Short mmCIF file of C-alpha atoms in Angstrom, two decimals:
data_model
loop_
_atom_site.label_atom_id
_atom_site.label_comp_id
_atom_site.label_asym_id
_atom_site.label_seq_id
_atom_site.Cartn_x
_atom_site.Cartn_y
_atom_site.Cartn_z
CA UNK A 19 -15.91 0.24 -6.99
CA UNK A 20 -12.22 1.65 -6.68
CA UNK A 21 -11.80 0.75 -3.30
CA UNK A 22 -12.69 -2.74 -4.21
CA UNK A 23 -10.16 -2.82 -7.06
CA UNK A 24 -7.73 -1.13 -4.64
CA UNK A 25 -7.92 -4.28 -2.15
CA UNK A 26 -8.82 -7.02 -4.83
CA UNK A 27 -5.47 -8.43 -5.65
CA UNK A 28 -3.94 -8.32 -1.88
CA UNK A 29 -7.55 -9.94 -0.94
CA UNK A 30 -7.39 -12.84 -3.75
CA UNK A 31 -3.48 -13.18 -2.56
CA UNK A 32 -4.91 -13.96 1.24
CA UNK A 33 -7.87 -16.19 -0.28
CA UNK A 34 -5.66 -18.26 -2.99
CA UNK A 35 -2.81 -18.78 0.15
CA UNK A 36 -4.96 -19.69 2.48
CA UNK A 37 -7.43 -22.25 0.49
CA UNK A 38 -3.71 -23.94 -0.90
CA UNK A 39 -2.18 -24.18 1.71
CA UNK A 40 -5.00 -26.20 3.53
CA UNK A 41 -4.90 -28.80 0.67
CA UNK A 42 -0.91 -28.78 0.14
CA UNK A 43 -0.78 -31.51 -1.68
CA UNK A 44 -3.92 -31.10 -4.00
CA UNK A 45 -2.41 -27.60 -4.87
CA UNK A 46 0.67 -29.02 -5.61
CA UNK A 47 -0.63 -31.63 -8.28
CA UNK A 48 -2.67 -28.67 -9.39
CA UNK A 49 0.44 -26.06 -9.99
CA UNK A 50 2.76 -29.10 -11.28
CA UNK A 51 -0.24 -29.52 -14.00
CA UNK A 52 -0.88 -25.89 -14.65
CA UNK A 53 2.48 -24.16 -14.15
CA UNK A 54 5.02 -26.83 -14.55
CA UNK A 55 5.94 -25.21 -17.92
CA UNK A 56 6.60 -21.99 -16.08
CA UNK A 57 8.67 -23.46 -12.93
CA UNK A 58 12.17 -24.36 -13.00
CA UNK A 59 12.20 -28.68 -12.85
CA UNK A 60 8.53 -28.73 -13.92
CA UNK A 61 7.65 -30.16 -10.28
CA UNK A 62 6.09 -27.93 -7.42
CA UNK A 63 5.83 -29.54 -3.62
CA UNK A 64 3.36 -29.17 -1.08
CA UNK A 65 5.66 -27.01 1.22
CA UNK A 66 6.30 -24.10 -2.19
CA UNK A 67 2.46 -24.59 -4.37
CA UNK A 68 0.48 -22.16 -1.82
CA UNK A 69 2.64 -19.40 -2.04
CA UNK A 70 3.35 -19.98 -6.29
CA UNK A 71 -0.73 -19.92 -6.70
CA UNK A 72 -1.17 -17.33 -4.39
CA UNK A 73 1.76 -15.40 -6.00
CA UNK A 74 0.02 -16.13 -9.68
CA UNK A 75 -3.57 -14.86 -8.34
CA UNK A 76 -2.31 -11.52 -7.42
CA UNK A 77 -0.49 -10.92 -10.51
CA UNK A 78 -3.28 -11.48 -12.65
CA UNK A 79 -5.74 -9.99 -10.32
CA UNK A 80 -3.38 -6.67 -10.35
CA UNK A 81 -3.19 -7.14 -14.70
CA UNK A 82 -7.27 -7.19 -13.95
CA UNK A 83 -7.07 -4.35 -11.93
CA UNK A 84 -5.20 -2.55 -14.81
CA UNK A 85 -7.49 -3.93 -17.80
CA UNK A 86 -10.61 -2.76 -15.89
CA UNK A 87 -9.23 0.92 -14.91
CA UNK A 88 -8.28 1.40 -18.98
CA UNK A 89 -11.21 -0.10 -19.98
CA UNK A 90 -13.03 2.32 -17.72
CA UNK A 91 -10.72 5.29 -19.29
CA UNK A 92 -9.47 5.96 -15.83
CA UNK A 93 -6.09 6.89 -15.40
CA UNK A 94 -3.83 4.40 -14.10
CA UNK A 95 -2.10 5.92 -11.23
CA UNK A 96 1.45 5.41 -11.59
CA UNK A 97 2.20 3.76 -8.43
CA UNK A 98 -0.20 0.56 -9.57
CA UNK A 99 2.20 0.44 -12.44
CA UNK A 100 5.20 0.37 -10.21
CA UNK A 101 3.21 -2.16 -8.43
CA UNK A 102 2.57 -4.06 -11.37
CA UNK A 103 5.83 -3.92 -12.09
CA UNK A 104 7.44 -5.45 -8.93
CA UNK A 105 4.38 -8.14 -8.68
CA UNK A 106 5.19 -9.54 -12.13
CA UNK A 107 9.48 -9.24 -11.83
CA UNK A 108 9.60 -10.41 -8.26
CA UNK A 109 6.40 -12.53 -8.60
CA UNK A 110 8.00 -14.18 -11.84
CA UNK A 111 11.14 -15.00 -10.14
CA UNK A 112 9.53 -16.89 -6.67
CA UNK A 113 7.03 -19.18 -10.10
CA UNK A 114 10.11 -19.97 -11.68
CA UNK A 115 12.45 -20.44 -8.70
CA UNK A 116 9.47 -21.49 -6.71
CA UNK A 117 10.61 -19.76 -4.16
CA UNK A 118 8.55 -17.49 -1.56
CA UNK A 119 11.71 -14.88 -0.94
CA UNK A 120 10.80 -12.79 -4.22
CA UNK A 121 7.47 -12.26 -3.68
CA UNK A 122 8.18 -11.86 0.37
CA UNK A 123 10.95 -9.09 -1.23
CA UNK A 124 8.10 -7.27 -2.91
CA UNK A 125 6.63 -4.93 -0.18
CA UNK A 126 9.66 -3.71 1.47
CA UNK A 127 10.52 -2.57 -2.52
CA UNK A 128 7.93 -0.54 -2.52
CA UNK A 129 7.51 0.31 0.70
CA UNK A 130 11.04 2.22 0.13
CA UNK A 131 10.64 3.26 -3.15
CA UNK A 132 7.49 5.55 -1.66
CA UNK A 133 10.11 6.48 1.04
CA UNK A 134 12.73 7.09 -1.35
CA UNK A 135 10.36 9.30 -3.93
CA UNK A 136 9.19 11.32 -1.36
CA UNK A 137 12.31 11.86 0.10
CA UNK A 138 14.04 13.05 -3.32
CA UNK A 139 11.43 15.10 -4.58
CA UNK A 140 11.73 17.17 -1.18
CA UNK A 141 15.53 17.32 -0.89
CA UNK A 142 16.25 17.77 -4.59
CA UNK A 143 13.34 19.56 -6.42
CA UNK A 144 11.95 20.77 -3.24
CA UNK A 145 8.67 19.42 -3.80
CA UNK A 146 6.18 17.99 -1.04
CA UNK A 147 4.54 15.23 -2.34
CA UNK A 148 1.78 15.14 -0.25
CA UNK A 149 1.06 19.18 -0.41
CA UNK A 150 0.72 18.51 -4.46
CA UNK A 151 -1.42 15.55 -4.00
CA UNK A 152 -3.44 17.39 -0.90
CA UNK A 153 -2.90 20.71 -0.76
CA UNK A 154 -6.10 21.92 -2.51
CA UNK A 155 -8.33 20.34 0.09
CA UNK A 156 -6.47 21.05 2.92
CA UNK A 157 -4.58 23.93 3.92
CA UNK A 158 -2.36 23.73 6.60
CA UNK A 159 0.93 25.89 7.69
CA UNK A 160 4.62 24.97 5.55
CA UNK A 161 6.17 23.07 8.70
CA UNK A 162 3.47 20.89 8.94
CA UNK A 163 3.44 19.97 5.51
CA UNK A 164 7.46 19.34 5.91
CA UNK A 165 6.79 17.34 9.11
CA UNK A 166 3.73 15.33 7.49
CA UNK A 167 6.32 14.71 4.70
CA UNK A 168 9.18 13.31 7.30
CA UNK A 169 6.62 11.45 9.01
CA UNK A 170 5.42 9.22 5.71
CA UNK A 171 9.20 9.10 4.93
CA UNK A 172 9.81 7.33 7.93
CA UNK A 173 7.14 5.24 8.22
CA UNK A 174 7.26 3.75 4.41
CA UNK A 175 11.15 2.80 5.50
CA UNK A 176 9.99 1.46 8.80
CA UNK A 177 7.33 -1.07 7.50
CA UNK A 178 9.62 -2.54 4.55
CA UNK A 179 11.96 -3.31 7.83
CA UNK A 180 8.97 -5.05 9.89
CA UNK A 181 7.99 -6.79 6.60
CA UNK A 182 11.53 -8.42 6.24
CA UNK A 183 11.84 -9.00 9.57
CA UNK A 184 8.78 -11.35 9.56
CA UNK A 185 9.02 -13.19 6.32
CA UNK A 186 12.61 -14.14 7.78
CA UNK A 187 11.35 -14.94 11.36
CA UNK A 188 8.45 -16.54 10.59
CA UNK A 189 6.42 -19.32 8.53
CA UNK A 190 5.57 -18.07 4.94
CA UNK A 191 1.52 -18.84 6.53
CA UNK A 192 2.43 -15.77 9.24
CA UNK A 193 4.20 -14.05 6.86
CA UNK A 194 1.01 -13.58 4.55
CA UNK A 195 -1.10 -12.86 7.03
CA UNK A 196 1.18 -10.30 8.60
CA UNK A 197 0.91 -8.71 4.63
CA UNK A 198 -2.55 -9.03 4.68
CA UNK A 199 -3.17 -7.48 8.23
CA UNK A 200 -0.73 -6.47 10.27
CA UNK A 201 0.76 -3.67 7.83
CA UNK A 202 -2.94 -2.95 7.02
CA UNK A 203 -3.64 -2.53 10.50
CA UNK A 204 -0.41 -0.53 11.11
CA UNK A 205 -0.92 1.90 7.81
CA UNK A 206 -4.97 2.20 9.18
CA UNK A 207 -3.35 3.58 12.78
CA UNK A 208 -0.78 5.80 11.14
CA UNK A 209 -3.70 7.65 9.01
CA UNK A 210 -5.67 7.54 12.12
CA UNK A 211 -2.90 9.45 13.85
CA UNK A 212 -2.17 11.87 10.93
CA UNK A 213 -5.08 12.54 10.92
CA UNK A 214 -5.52 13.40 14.58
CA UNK A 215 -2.25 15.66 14.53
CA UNK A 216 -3.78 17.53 11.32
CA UNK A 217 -6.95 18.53 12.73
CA UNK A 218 -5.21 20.33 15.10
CA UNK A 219 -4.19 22.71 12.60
CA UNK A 220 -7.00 22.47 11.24
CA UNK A 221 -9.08 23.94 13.49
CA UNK A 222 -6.72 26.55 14.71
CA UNK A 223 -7.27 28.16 11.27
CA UNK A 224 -10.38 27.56 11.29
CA UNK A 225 -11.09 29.36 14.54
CA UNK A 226 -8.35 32.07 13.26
CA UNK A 227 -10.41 33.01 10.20
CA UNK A 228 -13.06 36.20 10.67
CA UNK A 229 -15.93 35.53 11.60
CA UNK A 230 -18.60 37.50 8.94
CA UNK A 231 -21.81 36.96 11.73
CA UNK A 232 -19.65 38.12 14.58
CA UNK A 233 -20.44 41.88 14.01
CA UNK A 234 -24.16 41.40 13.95
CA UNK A 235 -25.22 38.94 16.84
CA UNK A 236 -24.25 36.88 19.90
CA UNK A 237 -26.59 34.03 18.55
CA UNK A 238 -25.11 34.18 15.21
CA UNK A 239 -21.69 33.77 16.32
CA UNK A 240 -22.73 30.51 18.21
CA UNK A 241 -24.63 28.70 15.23
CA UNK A 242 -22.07 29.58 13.65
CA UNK A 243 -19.07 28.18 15.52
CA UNK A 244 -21.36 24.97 16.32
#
């Protein structure tokens, strides 16, 4: 259930996009109709309605999101807020503008803002974000925590800089499928490789630890290693 309400909005975004932007001109009746009270001139074109309907899907999808966690009494976490936050300002801005460059603004914001939070709560309350979120099921040595720590820092920078670079090279179409995609893809690979370098440690400690069945017998020791 959480991982569907984790992906809904940035799912609906894709859907909404794509089904617009294959009937331009039907969506843009439709938006001119619906949201020409909220769009600057009252009038949305074929070339700006799949992005504006895509962009109002995925704020109320996120507001959904919200609504259902509360309802639930789950906490919201507060990155969802900040989220929220960004979705509705920068979201807001490309309805009424009807412009795409908000809304293609929006996940280089928070790409760095991660970047940014993790970097300040290391270098000025000396706090690892990911050893507080983490550290009770994993224990691994300090430098790997700092290097983890580095590592997100730099990444989160790295993909608001590839997410800029395409919505300005690119269609708005390869753009939103680049959102939708390729920084999925690239986040999926970077966990896959965290993960990899963690296990390392991992095991070493694992291996490090005494072994209680060690003393008694050979056979022991092997089940329990395997």
């Amino acid at each position: 259930m959480k991982l569907l309400l984790d992906f809904l909005p940035i799912i609906l975004f894709f859907g909404a996009f794509r089904l617009a932007d294959a009937h331009a001109d039907v969506a843009a009746r439709f938006a001119t109709d619906h949201l020409g009270f909220a769009v600057s001139g009252g009038v949305v074109g074929p070339a700006e309605a799949p992005v504006l309907l895509a962009t109002v899907v995925v704020i109320l999808a996120t507001l959904l999101q919200i609504t259902v966690l509360l309802a639930m009494r789950r906490k919201v976490d507060t990155m969802l807020w900040v989220t929220f936050a960004l979705i509705a300002v920068l979201g807001g801005a490309t309805v009424w503008f009807h412009n795409p460059t908000f809304i293609k603004w929006k996940p280089s914001v928070l790409y760095w803002a991660m970047s940014v939070g993790l970097w300040a709560s290391q270098a000025f309350f000396g706090k690892n974000v990911l050893h507080s979120l983490v550290g009770e099921q994993l224990e691994l040595p300090p430098a790997v925590w700092q290097r983890l720590n580095f590592a997100w820092i730099a990444f989160f920078a790295l993909m608001g800089v590839a997410n800029l670079y395409v919505a300005y090279s690119f269609s708005t179409s390869t753009w939103a499928s680049f959102k939708v995609f390729g920084l999925s893809g690239v986040m999926l690979v970077f966990m896959v490789a965290q993960g990899a370098y963690v296990s390392r440690y991992v095991k070493d400690e694992a291996s490090a630890e005494p072994d209680p069945l060690a003393e008694k017998t050979v056979g022991a020791e092997t089940e329990h290693r395997s």
